[in-house]
Amino acid sequence: MEGVLFPRAVPEGREGLTEYRARGGYRALATAIKSSPEEVVRVVSEADLRGRGGAGFPTGKKWQFTREAPESPRYLVMNGGEDEPGSKKDRVLLENLPHLVIEGTILSAYAIGANKAYLYINARYDVAIKTITEALAEAKAANYWGEKILGHDYQLDIEIVAAPHNYVAGEDTAVLEVIEGKKPLPRQKPPFPVTVGLFGKPTSVNTVETLANVAPILLNGAQWYRRFGTAESPGTMIFSLDDDVNRPGVYELPFGTPLRFLIENCGGGLKSGKKIKAIVPAAPSSAFLPADKIDTPLDHSSMRDAGSGLGCGVVKIISEGTCIVEEVLRIADFFTAESCGQCPACRMETNTLSMMMKKVQAGQGGQPILEQFGKILAFNKGKGFCNLIAMPGPPIESALKLFPADFEAHLATGKC
């Protein structure tokens, strides 16, 4: 299946400006800058491009909110923090298709009326930062950003900011804090960044993959984009598969593609050769799915109906013979380690869940301890400045429901 973002094969190394322009690169910008920012917002809204960071919020609506905010100046921020375990798509896009991301950034900034854009990139991605830096120099020399872009009055300055290596630093408002020179701590919401964002001004924060969709949509039109995917989830999404399959990597697929196609046709099935026990469609924060849900379509509504979600597209497959208790403990420990500690409720909940899972692993607490998980998760629902406090809930509650035998075995014997 040919996707929207990738050519038929991801180029070996960086796609340069000449190669990018040969396949239509920067034509969308040349056309858009002759029209109005409102027209750019309209086309992206008609395409129903949704954010690829997990929430799936309509991009056109986010831009409109930012444009309509009374304060100025406005800012555009590309969020490439990418500290989701197993996620590789930001790195692949930045390293291989930098001009696609840069053109999307320029168009997005134009749409919201921003004259300053920040590219927030994981500090460990040395190659990606080097690639983007080189591509920015090429693009500026061609007058795609800077003063009087392509001879028009619009101007844009673009700056790269290195993102700290921790999970919460990828949360949208923590991104803003880092750019402002502060610690990567999420802000209390509301207000939201579209009205009070970077330096207290209206800001649109968009993921790398979201921005990479913008130029193809404007070049080919909203109806072209909607030919991919489903009516409710138009377009494509990039999914990351880890080393538990024979062909790990990133795969761009139309929304609505069966999960089985991703795992078997793209990933080549489990490397171990064993049967599938469970699937985590948005590791590590989504609910487990049993093996018989393997034909669930990869779109927001289908995954929601199946009891899970898409998140940012990191799909983890768990084979038969793997203890779900051990898997859930790893997830609980991860969120404990990654909680920034700013919110007492989150700090206490993540620590408590991890300690309780360790007791289950050791065979302590009996059935009453299992009944406490839901109570703790319900008590803290909605508390905290960011969504990390809610993230351990879906994997824990789904594991208890789907794989009770694994928990019972541990409580009875202290072993898998």
XYZ file of C-alpha atoms in Angstrom:
416
model
C 0.000 0.000 0.000
C 1.400 3.386 -0.981
C 0.982 6.026 1.681
C 0.726 9.803 1.700
C 3.986 10.816 3.389
C 6.505 8.292 2.158
C 7.549 7.759 -1.432
C 7.328 4.092 -2.471
C 10.480 3.520 -0.464
C 11.959 5.757 2.199
C 15.069 7.254 0.593
C 18.465 5.989 1.670
C 19.706 8.828 3.827
C 18.425 12.382 3.615
C 16.219 13.436 0.736
C 17.829 16.630 -0.527
C 16.128 19.739 -1.823
C 16.561 18.744 -5.484
C 14.947 15.340 -4.953
C 12.147 16.807 -2.866
C 11.322 19.474 -5.440
C 11.359 16.838 -8.193
C 8.330 15.203 -6.557
C 6.447 18.443 -5.987
C 8.187 19.765 -2.910
C 7.494 23.412 -1.967
C 4.856 23.755 -4.704
C 2.190 23.814 -1.973
C 4.013 26.695 -0.279
C 4.377 28.614 -3.553
C 0.613 28.315 -4.111
C -0.499 28.905 -0.521
C 1.508 32.070 -0.016
C -0.361 33.654 -2.956
C -3.665 32.883 -1.224
C -4.793 33.656 2.311
C -3.973 31.894 5.586
C -7.724 31.308 5.954
C -7.660 29.274 2.742
C -4.899 27.045 4.132
C -6.935 26.465 7.306
C -10.039 25.724 5.237
C -8.376 23.038 3.086
C -6.748 21.307 6.056
C -10.074 21.422 7.927
C -11.918 19.903 4.953
C -9.313 17.133 4.812
C -10.062 16.496 8.519
C -6.393 16.127 9.368
C -6.168 15.146 13.012
C -3.205 15.375 15.345
C -1.032 12.280 15.453
C 0.050 12.685 19.063
C -2.703 10.488 20.502
C -5.629 12.808 21.186
C -6.590 13.095 17.509
C -7.727 16.733 17.823
C -8.633 18.350 14.452
C -5.623 20.311 13.219
C -7.678 22.913 11.362
C -9.684 23.640 14.494
C -6.498 24.039 16.572
C -5.124 26.470 13.983
C -8.392 28.411 13.924
C -8.388 28.770 17.719
C -4.795 30.037 17.556
C -5.579 32.495 14.737
C -8.621 33.866 16.568
C -6.826 34.404 19.890
C -6.599 38.176 20.470
C -3.006 38.248 21.739
C 0.072 38.446 19.525
C 2.642 37.412 18.433
C 1.698 33.822 17.674
C 4.029 30.817 17.635
C 4.220 27.464 15.848
C 5.962 24.611 17.676
C 6.868 21.257 16.160
C 6.887 18.639 18.903
C 9.531 16.028 18.083
C 10.377 15.030 21.651
C 9.460 11.391 20.882
C 10.188 9.614 24.155
C 7.390 7.037 23.788
C 9.103 3.654 24.266
C 9.378 2.003 20.851
C 8.363 5.062 18.802
C 10.583 5.695 15.774
C 8.443 7.664 13.332
C 9.604 11.188 14.236
C 13.230 10.163 13.857
C 12.555 8.480 10.490
C 10.709 11.518 9.122
C 13.287 14.008 10.370
C 16.267 12.007 9.121
C 14.866 10.933 5.756
C 12.262 13.514 4.717
C 13.337 16.770 6.396
C 11.975 19.076 3.687
C 8.538 17.486 3.973
C 8.532 18.404 7.668
C 9.991 21.864 7.058
C 7.463 22.751 4.344
C 4.659 21.586 6.645
C 6.077 23.780 9.413
C 6.230 26.862 7.177
C 2.686 26.309 5.875
C 1.352 25.782 9.409
C 3.041 28.920 10.686
C 1.584 30.867 7.755
C -1.871 29.474 8.512
C -1.884 30.729 12.096
C -0.093 34.012 11.401
C 3.127 33.105 13.218
C 6.466 34.680 12.341
C 8.465 32.373 14.603
C 8.565 28.572 14.631
C 10.451 26.227 16.932
C 11.530 22.705 15.981
C 11.682 20.765 19.249
C 13.746 17.623 18.590
C 14.853 14.807 20.899
C 18.398 15.678 21.994
C 19.527 12.065 21.422
C 18.674 12.317 17.712
C 22.055 13.606 16.570
C 21.498 12.550 12.956
C 18.011 14.079 12.847
C 19.236 17.414 14.230
C 22.116 17.468 11.729
C 19.774 16.551 8.877
C 17.205 19.194 9.750
C 19.931 21.820 10.203
C 21.303 21.083 6.716
C 17.830 21.047 5.153
C 16.932 24.346 6.838
C 20.028 25.922 5.298
C 19.004 24.630 1.856
C 15.452 25.890 2.298
C 16.560 29.313 3.511
C 18.954 29.716 0.584
C 15.990 29.022 -1.701
C 13.955 31.718 0.158
C 11.385 29.256 1.520
C 11.792 30.794 4.980
C 13.331 33.995 6.285
C 12.575 37.477 4.934
C 9.949 38.073 2.200
C 9.333 34.393 1.465
C 9.179 33.816 -2.309
C 8.878 37.563 -2.829
C 5.835 38.030 -0.604
C 5.490 40.063 2.586
C 5.361 37.015 4.866
C 8.476 36.291 6.937
C 9.325 33.416 9.252
C 12.234 32.609 11.543
C 12.835 28.948 12.472
C 14.875 27.763 15.456
C 15.846 24.266 16.626
C 15.533 23.420 20.335
C 16.931 20.193 21.829
C 14.367 18.238 23.868
C 15.459 16.680 27.190
C 15.445 12.902 27.465
C 12.417 12.209 29.613
C 8.850 11.169 28.850
C 6.985 14.155 30.293
C 9.185 16.554 28.292
C 7.112 15.577 25.256
C 3.852 16.839 26.788
C 2.772 19.941 24.869
C 2.977 22.446 27.716
C 6.223 20.933 29.055
C 7.618 21.543 25.556
C 6.778 25.223 25.957
C 8.482 25.341 29.340
C 11.694 23.913 27.857
C 11.691 26.403 24.978
C 11.321 29.174 27.571
C 14.444 27.852 29.334
C 12.647 26.184 32.245
C 12.359 22.626 33.561
C 10.202 20.200 31.526
C 7.139 20.367 33.752
C 3.557 20.344 32.381
C 1.355 23.355 33.016
C -2.083 23.302 34.546
C -4.834 23.528 31.921
C -6.875 25.571 31.128
C -5.685 27.904 29.732
C -4.576 25.888 26.699
C -1.595 26.767 24.487
C -3.829 27.986 21.624
C -4.699 31.022 23.756
C -1.912 31.183 26.373
C 1.101 29.274 25.131
C 4.745 30.089 24.512
C 5.757 33.246 26.382
C 2.069 33.610 27.268
C 1.037 34.046 23.621
C -1.189 31.939 21.313
C 0.687 28.830 20.198
C -0.090 25.821 18.023
C 1.886 22.736 19.063
C 1.826 20.040 16.375
C 3.609 16.702 16.095
C 6.180 15.920 13.404
C 3.825 13.514 11.634
C 0.945 16.001 11.709
C 3.077 18.682 10.053
C 4.388 16.195 7.484
C 0.800 15.730 6.250
C 0.197 19.415 5.560
C 2.081 19.934 2.273
C 0.635 16.816 0.554
C -2.894 17.904 1.530
C -2.441 21.435 0.171
C -0.691 20.196 -2.957
C -3.284 17.553 -3.855
C -6.459 18.794 -2.159
C -8.707 17.720 0.688
C -10.684 15.194 -1.365
C -7.501 13.481 -2.519
C -6.454 13.056 1.113
C -9.852 11.707 2.112
C -9.491 8.891 -0.439
C -7.159 7.295 2.101
C -8.456 5.815 5.343
C -12.054 5.880 6.531
C -14.830 8.490 6.623
C -14.212 9.176 10.320
C -10.416 8.780 10.191
C -9.188 10.072 6.822
C -5.595 9.722 5.700
C -2.803 7.502 6.902
C -0.844 6.928 10.081
C 2.690 5.769 10.760
C 2.971 2.745 13.063
C 6.096 1.585 14.881
C 6.874 -2.109 15.359
C 9.681 -3.179 17.694
C 12.030 -6.159 17.779
C 9.290 -8.616 18.761
C 8.492 -9.010 15.024
C 10.649 -10.266 12.157
C 10.680 -6.921 10.342
C 10.744 -4.133 12.940
C 10.440 -0.569 11.701
C 7.884 2.061 10.770
C 4.993 1.484 8.388
C 2.605 4.055 6.931
C -0.854 2.598 6.410
C -4.291 4.013 5.624
C -6.575 4.260 8.633
C -8.881 1.247 8.670
C -6.157 -1.252 7.727
C -6.605 -4.419 9.829
C -4.169 -4.826 12.706
C -3.342 -8.258 11.277
C -1.959 -6.651 8.092
C 0.455 -4.529 10.124
C 1.654 -7.441 12.239
C 1.813 -10.198 9.619
C 2.238 -8.528 6.203
C 4.412 -5.630 7.342
C 6.123 -6.997 10.432
C 6.393 -10.594 9.218
C 4.783 -12.000 12.366
C 6.317 -12.683 15.744
C 10.048 -13.344 15.691
C 9.628 -16.072 18.303
C 7.274 -18.042 16.038
C 4.851 -18.388 18.942
C 1.172 -17.519 18.913
C 0.011 -14.071 19.966
C -1.244 -13.748 23.526
C -2.004 -10.009 23.605
C -1.563 -6.805 21.624
C -0.942 -3.330 23.016
C -1.953 -0.977 20.147
C -0.597 2.173 21.810
C 2.141 0.958 24.108
C 2.639 1.557 26.952
C -0.525 3.468 27.869
C -3.345 1.666 26.042
C -5.489 -1.260 27.093
C -4.399 -4.778 26.173
C -6.320 -6.503 23.389
C -6.694 -10.303 23.283
C -5.348 -12.209 20.276
C -8.832 -12.663 18.796
C -8.993 -8.871 18.187
C -6.188 -9.054 15.610
C -8.531 -8.138 12.751
C -9.604 -4.876 14.406
C -9.211 -1.977 11.924
C -6.540 0.558 12.777
C -8.750 3.624 13.183
C -9.903 5.639 16.169
C -13.505 4.438 16.415
C -12.730 0.753 15.789
C -9.999 0.717 18.413
C -12.254 2.548 20.848
C -15.031 0.000 20.255
C -12.517 -2.809 20.835
C -11.645 -1.281 24.194
C -8.276 0.278 23.399
C -6.793 3.148 21.370
C -4.239 4.152 18.737
C -2.148 6.648 20.700
C 0.907 7.592 18.651
C 1.029 4.239 16.868
C 3.515 2.154 18.864
C 2.222 -1.419 18.564
C 3.607 -4.043 20.938
C 2.845 -7.754 20.485
C 3.065 -10.180 23.403
C 3.578 -13.874 22.674
C 2.122 -16.933 24.359
C 4.193 -17.959 27.334
C 4.771 -14.349 28.434
C 3.511 -13.443 31.897
C 1.131 -10.495 31.785
C 1.905 -9.672 35.423
C 5.541 -9.087 34.498
C 4.483 -6.947 31.520
C 2.155 -4.810 33.651
C 4.848 -4.412 36.304
C 7.251 -3.068 33.667
C 4.595 -0.572 32.566
C 3.875 0.504 36.163
C 7.594 0.938 36.876
C 7.988 2.998 33.702
C 5.280 5.482 34.678
C 6.642 5.675 38.218
C 10.069 6.560 36.875
C 8.720 9.036 34.321
C 6.331 10.936 36.594
C 7.868 14.378 37.016
C 6.724 14.518 40.639
C 5.087 17.937 40.247
C 1.583 16.713 41.123
C 1.255 14.882 44.475
C -1.665 12.757 43.229
C 0.351 11.458 40.266
C 3.489 10.882 42.312
C 1.564 8.943 44.959
C -0.565 6.968 42.483
C 2.259 5.799 40.231
C 4.381 4.768 43.211
C 1.459 2.954 44.848
C 0.529 1.059 41.665
C 4.115 -0.048 41.188
C 4.433 -1.229 44.805
C 1.137 -3.102 44.573
C 2.240 -4.842 41.372
C 5.453 -5.919 43.100
C 3.366 -7.443 45.889
C 1.264 -9.330 43.341
C 4.440 -10.537 41.655
C 5.688 -11.849 45.001
C 2.369 -13.562 45.777
C 1.265 -11.157 48.493
C -2.095 -9.555 49.181
C -4.488 -12.143 47.800
C -7.690 -11.212 45.949
C -8.257 -8.010 47.999
C -5.163 -6.368 46.503
C -6.529 -6.852 42.978
C -9.735 -5.083 43.979
C -7.755 -2.047 45.141
C -6.330 -1.177 41.713
C -9.629 0.103 40.315
C -10.361 2.132 43.459
C -6.996 3.915 43.338
C -7.314 4.680 39.637
C -10.879 5.981 40.063
C -9.946 8.156 43.051
C -7.270 10.065 41.125
C -9.165 10.352 37.830
C -8.893 13.857 36.376
C -6.233 15.015 38.807
C -2.803 16.207 37.741
C -1.537 18.772 35.232
C -1.045 16.264 32.393
C -2.403 12.903 31.289
C 0.371 10.749 32.745
C -1.715 10.132 35.858
C -4.320 8.347 33.682
C -1.884 6.331 31.583
C -1.229 3.324 33.882
C -4.983 2.677 34.196
C -5.912 1.098 30.822
C -3.110 -1.510 30.761
C -3.649 -2.502 34.401
C -7.445 -2.732 34.279
C -7.509 -4.543 30.929
C -4.857 -7.027 32.085
C -6.868 -7.841 35.210
C -9.977 -8.395 33.099
C -8.443 -10.372 30.226
C -5.748 -12.417 31.974
C -6.962 -13.169 35.516
C -5.179 -16.540 35.516
C -1.763 -14.869 35.353
C -2.559 -12.776 38.437
C -4.080 -15.733 40.296
C -0.998 -17.848 39.615
C 1.295 -15.187 41.044
C -0.880 -14.703 44.119
C -0.998 -18.459 44.707
C 2.661 -19.289 44.116
C 4.646 -16.065 43.881
C 5.742 -17.185 40.416
C 4.613 -16.874 36.798
